[in-house]
mmCIF file of C-alpha atoms in Angstrom:
data_model
loop_
_atom_site.group_PDB
_atom_site.id
_atom_site.type_symbol
_atom_site.label_atom_id
_atom_site.label_comp_id
_atom_site.label_asym_id
_atom_site.label_seq_id
_atom_site.Cartn_x
_atom_site.Cartn_y
_atom_site.Cartn_z
ATOM 1 C CA MET A 1 48.560 -10.190 -77.434
ATOM 2 C CA THR A 2 45.322 -10.508 -77.144
ATOM 3 C CA ALA A 3 42.754 -9.258 -75.314
ATOM 4 C CA ALA A 4 41.929 -13.106 -73.123
ATOM 5 C CA ALA A 5 46.445 -12.480 -72.454
ATOM 6 C CA ASN A 6 45.944 -8.865 -71.356
ATOM 7 C CA ALA A 7 43.547 -10.471 -69.625
ATOM 8 C CA ILE A 8 45.115 -13.389 -67.189
ATOM 9 C CA THR A 9 49.097 -10.899 -67.810
ATOM 10 C CA ALA A 10 46.303 -7.924 -65.478
ATOM 11 C CA LEU A 11 44.849 -11.201 -63.063
ATOM 12 C CA LEU A 12 48.771 -11.449 -62.593
ATOM 13 C CA ASN A 13 50.086 -8.499 -62.181
ATOM 14 C CA GLN A 14 46.985 -7.858 -59.664
ATOM 15 C CA GLN A 15 48.626 -11.356 -57.491
ATOM 16 C CA GLN A 16 52.262 -10.233 -57.705
ATOM 17 C CA GLN A 17 50.500 -6.890 -56.491
ATOM 18 C CA HIS A 18 48.947 -7.745 -53.124
ATOM 19 C CA LEU A 19 51.603 -10.484 -52.807
ATOM 20 C CA ASP A 20 54.439 -7.401 -52.334
ATOM 21 C CA GLU A 21 51.466 -5.807 -50.425
ATOM 22 C CA LEU A 22 51.650 -9.078 -48.026
ATOM 23 C CA LEU A 23 55.082 -9.998 -47.646
ATOM 24 C CA LEU A 24 55.829 -5.733 -46.588
ATOM 25 C CA LEU A 25 53.191 -6.988 -44.077
ATOM 26 C CA LEU A 26 55.196 -10.478 -43.053
ATOM 27 C CA ARG A 27 57.678 -7.405 -42.308
ATOM 28 C CA GLN A 28 54.727 -4.500 -40.478
ATOM 29 C CA GLU A 29 54.432 -8.196 -38.135
ATOM 30 C CA LEU A 30 57.584 -8.965 -37.747
ATOM 31 C CA ALA A 31 58.515 -5.571 -36.256
ATOM 32 C CA ALA A 32 55.072 -5.263 -34.255
ATOM 33 C CA LEU A 33 56.057 -9.040 -32.180
ATOM 34 C CA SER A 34 59.655 -7.441 -31.326
ATOM 35 C CA ASN A 35 57.917 -4.772 -29.955
ATOM 36 C CA ARG A 36 55.236 -6.037 -28.389
ATOM 37 C CA ASP A 37 52.949 -4.084 -30.378
ATOM 38 C CA ILE A 38 49.847 -5.677 -29.647
ATOM 39 C CA ASN A 39 47.101 -2.969 -31.087
ATOM 40 C CA GLU A 40 49.767 -3.131 -34.573
ATOM 41 C CA LEU A 41 49.951 -6.699 -34.207
ATOM 42 C CA GLU A 42 46.049 -6.704 -34.136
ATOM 43 C CA ARG A 43 45.578 -4.279 -37.321
ATOM 44 C CA ILE A 44 47.693 -6.699 -39.365
ATOM 45 C CA THR A 45 46.015 -9.386 -38.797
ATOM 46 C CA SER A 46 43.573 -7.405 -40.726
ATOM 47 C CA ALA A 47 45.154 -6.995 -43.469
ATOM 48 C CA LYS A 48 46.666 -10.352 -44.319
ATOM 49 C CA ALA A 49 43.260 -11.873 -44.403
ATOM 50 C CA VAL A 50 41.670 -8.966 -46.933
ATOM 51 C CA VAL A 51 45.047 -9.690 -48.851
ATOM 52 C CA LEU A 52 44.827 -13.168 -48.616
ATOM 53 C CA GLN A 53 41.236 -13.582 -49.979
ATOM 54 C CA GLN A 54 41.835 -11.159 -51.854
ATOM 55 C CA LEU A 55 44.188 -13.530 -53.483
ATOM 56 C CA GLN A 56 42.344 -16.692 -53.578
ATOM 57 C CA GLN A 57 39.312 -14.456 -55.589
ATOM 58 C CA ALA A 58 42.392 -12.380 -58.177
ATOM 59 C CA ASP A 59 42.966 -16.646 -58.303
ATOM 60 C CA HIS A 60 40.252 -17.776 -58.978
ATOM 61 C CA GLN A 61 39.117 -15.296 -61.605
ATOM 62 C CA LEU A 62 42.195 -16.569 -63.106
ATOM 63 C CA ALA A 63 41.233 -20.300 -63.013
ATOM 64 C CA GLN A 64 37.430 -19.665 -64.648
ATOM 65 C CA ALA A 65 39.196 -17.851 -67.821
ATOM 66 C CA PRO A 66 38.208 -19.882 -70.531
ATOM 67 C CA GLU A 67 41.716 -19.300 -72.565
ATOM 68 C CA LEU A 68 44.288 -20.437 -69.107
ATOM 69 C CA GLU A 69 45.353 -23.369 -70.520
ATOM 70 C CA SER A 70 46.412 -22.097 -73.672
ATOM 71 C CA MET A 71 48.246 -19.553 -71.847
ATOM 72 C CA LYS A 72 50.465 -21.816 -70.013
ATOM 73 C CA GLN A 73 52.181 -22.862 -73.159
ATOM 74 C CA GLN A 74 53.186 -19.892 -73.823
ATOM 75 C CA ASP A 75 57.403 -17.691 -72.053
ATOM 76 C CA TRP A 76 55.405 -15.061 -70.457
ATOM 77 C CA PHE A 77 52.714 -16.862 -68.967
ATOM 78 C CA LYS A 78 55.932 -19.168 -67.508
ATOM 79 C CA GLN A 79 58.109 -16.789 -66.671
ATOM 80 C CA LEU A 80 54.899 -14.034 -64.446
ATOM 81 C CA VAL A 81 54.027 -17.561 -62.474
ATOM 82 C CA THR A 82 57.466 -18.439 -61.794
ATOM 83 C CA ASN A 83 59.104 -15.490 -60.305
ATOM 84 C CA ILE A 84 55.021 -14.450 -58.829
ATOM 85 C CA ASP A 85 55.916 -18.957 -57.176
ATOM 86 C CA GLN A 86 58.707 -16.921 -56.165
ATOM 87 C CA GLN A 87 57.395 -14.404 -54.323
ATOM 88 C CA LEU A 88 55.100 -17.150 -52.675
ATOM 89 C CA GLU A 89 58.097 -18.685 -51.441
ATOM 90 C CA GLN A 90 59.047 -15.611 -50.319
ATOM 91 C CA CYS A 91 56.113 -14.832 -48.160
ATOM 92 C CA LYS A 92 55.826 -18.345 -46.445
ATOM 93 C CA ARG A 93 59.022 -17.885 -45.681
ATOM 94 C CA HIS A 94 58.960 -14.522 -43.642
ATOM 95 C CA ASN A 95 55.501 -16.684 -42.158
ATOM 96 C CA ASP A 96 57.668 -19.171 -40.462
ATOM 97 C CA ILE A 97 60.039 -17.142 -38.836
ATOM 98 C CA ASN A 98 57.018 -14.444 -37.688
ATOM 99 C CA GLN A 99 55.760 -18.140 -35.978
ATOM 100 C CA GLN A 100 59.519 -18.867 -34.643
ATOM 101 C CA THR A 101 59.234 -15.171 -33.330
ATOM 102 C CA LEU A 102 55.557 -15.766 -32.201
ATOM 103 C CA GLU A 103 56.719 -19.655 -30.672
ATOM 104 C CA GLN A 104 59.863 -17.669 -29.228
ATOM 105 C CA SER A 105 57.712 -14.807 -26.983
ATOM 106 C CA GLN A 106 55.739 -17.019 -25.707
ATOM 107 C CA LEU A 107 57.674 -19.577 -24.045
ATOM 108 C CA THR A 108 59.975 -16.647 -22.906
ATOM 109 C CA LEU A 109 56.556 -14.656 -21.950
ATOM 110 C CA ALA A 110 55.726 -17.960 -19.504
ATOM 111 C CA ARG A 111 58.843 -18.442 -18.268
ATOM 112 C CA PHE A 112 58.957 -15.174 -16.918
ATOM 113 C CA LYS A 113 55.690 -15.907 -15.686
ATOM 114 C CA THR A 114 57.200 -19.390 -13.902
ATOM 115 C CA GLU A 115 60.121 -17.353 -12.416
ATOM 116 C CA LEU A 116 57.534 -14.573 -10.990
ATOM 117 C CA LEU A 117 55.244 -17.324 -9.757
ATOM 118 C CA ALA A 118 58.367 -18.705 -7.698
ATOM 119 C CA SER A 119 59.502 -15.639 -6.126
ATOM 120 C CA ARG A 120 55.679 -14.727 -5.246
ATOM 121 C CA GLY A 121 54.975 -17.288 -3.623
ATOM 122 C CA LYS A 122 57.677 -19.775 -2.741
ATOM 123 C CA SER A 123 55.929 -22.258 0.155
ATOM 124 C CA GLY A 124 53.000 -21.989 -1.758
ATOM 125 C CA LEU A 125 53.740 -22.604 -6.045
ATOM 126 C CA THR A 126 52.446 -25.731 -7.518
ATOM 127 C CA TYR A 127 51.553 -27.408 -10.407
ATOM 128 C CA THR A 128 48.390 -27.668 -11.691
ATOM 129 C CA ASN A 129 46.344 -30.909 -12.927
ATOM 130 C CA LYS A 130 48.096 -29.920 -16.977
ATOM 131 C CA GLY A 131 51.251 -28.918 -15.224
ATOM 132 C CA MET A 132 51.190 -25.911 -15.271
ATOM 133 C CA PRO A 133 52.621 -23.906 -12.797
ATOM 134 C CA THR A 134 50.584 -21.758 -10.102
ATOM 135 C CA VAL A 135 50.465 -19.685 -6.516
ATOM 136 C CA ASP A 136 48.590 -21.461 -4.401
ATOM 137 C CA ASN A 137 46.444 -18.546 -1.909
ATOM 138 C CA LYS A 138 45.220 -20.646 1.217
ATOM 139 C CA GLY A 139 45.191 -18.073 3.314
ATOM 140 C CA LYS A 140 43.448 -16.546 6.786
ATOM 141 C CA GLY A 141 39.619 -16.233 5.143
ATOM 142 C CA ILE A 142 39.380 -20.665 4.311
ATOM 143 C CA LYS A 143 38.280 -22.932 7.375
ATOM 144 C CA ALA A 144 38.718 -26.371 7.847
#
């Protein structure tokens, strides 16, 4: 392999390593969502942003390589890109799973909040102008 091919291979391997790291972070994110660990979610979100920025930088470097067009015809290049695409699809699927988990968790919390509000003030339960349940706490301190 030439020096240009070695440089491109190194960049592709670097992208694959970043995707490995991203997939690991997505798995950790799912566990943190399941455990409702806010501090861990914040840490993972920061780490994901760093990895995504590194991926973008590697992609930019790869796009700037003058030998890229000639390398795209090589079988080894096509194989590496196919592997990276498969890994990227795994990351996308896992991210979709995490999103669905988060949405379900938010729905559960909203339903729990509604039940708490309803049990706390049956007679004072009303809805806001946006349709959200609230307890009307007009009590002794109000003068009409």
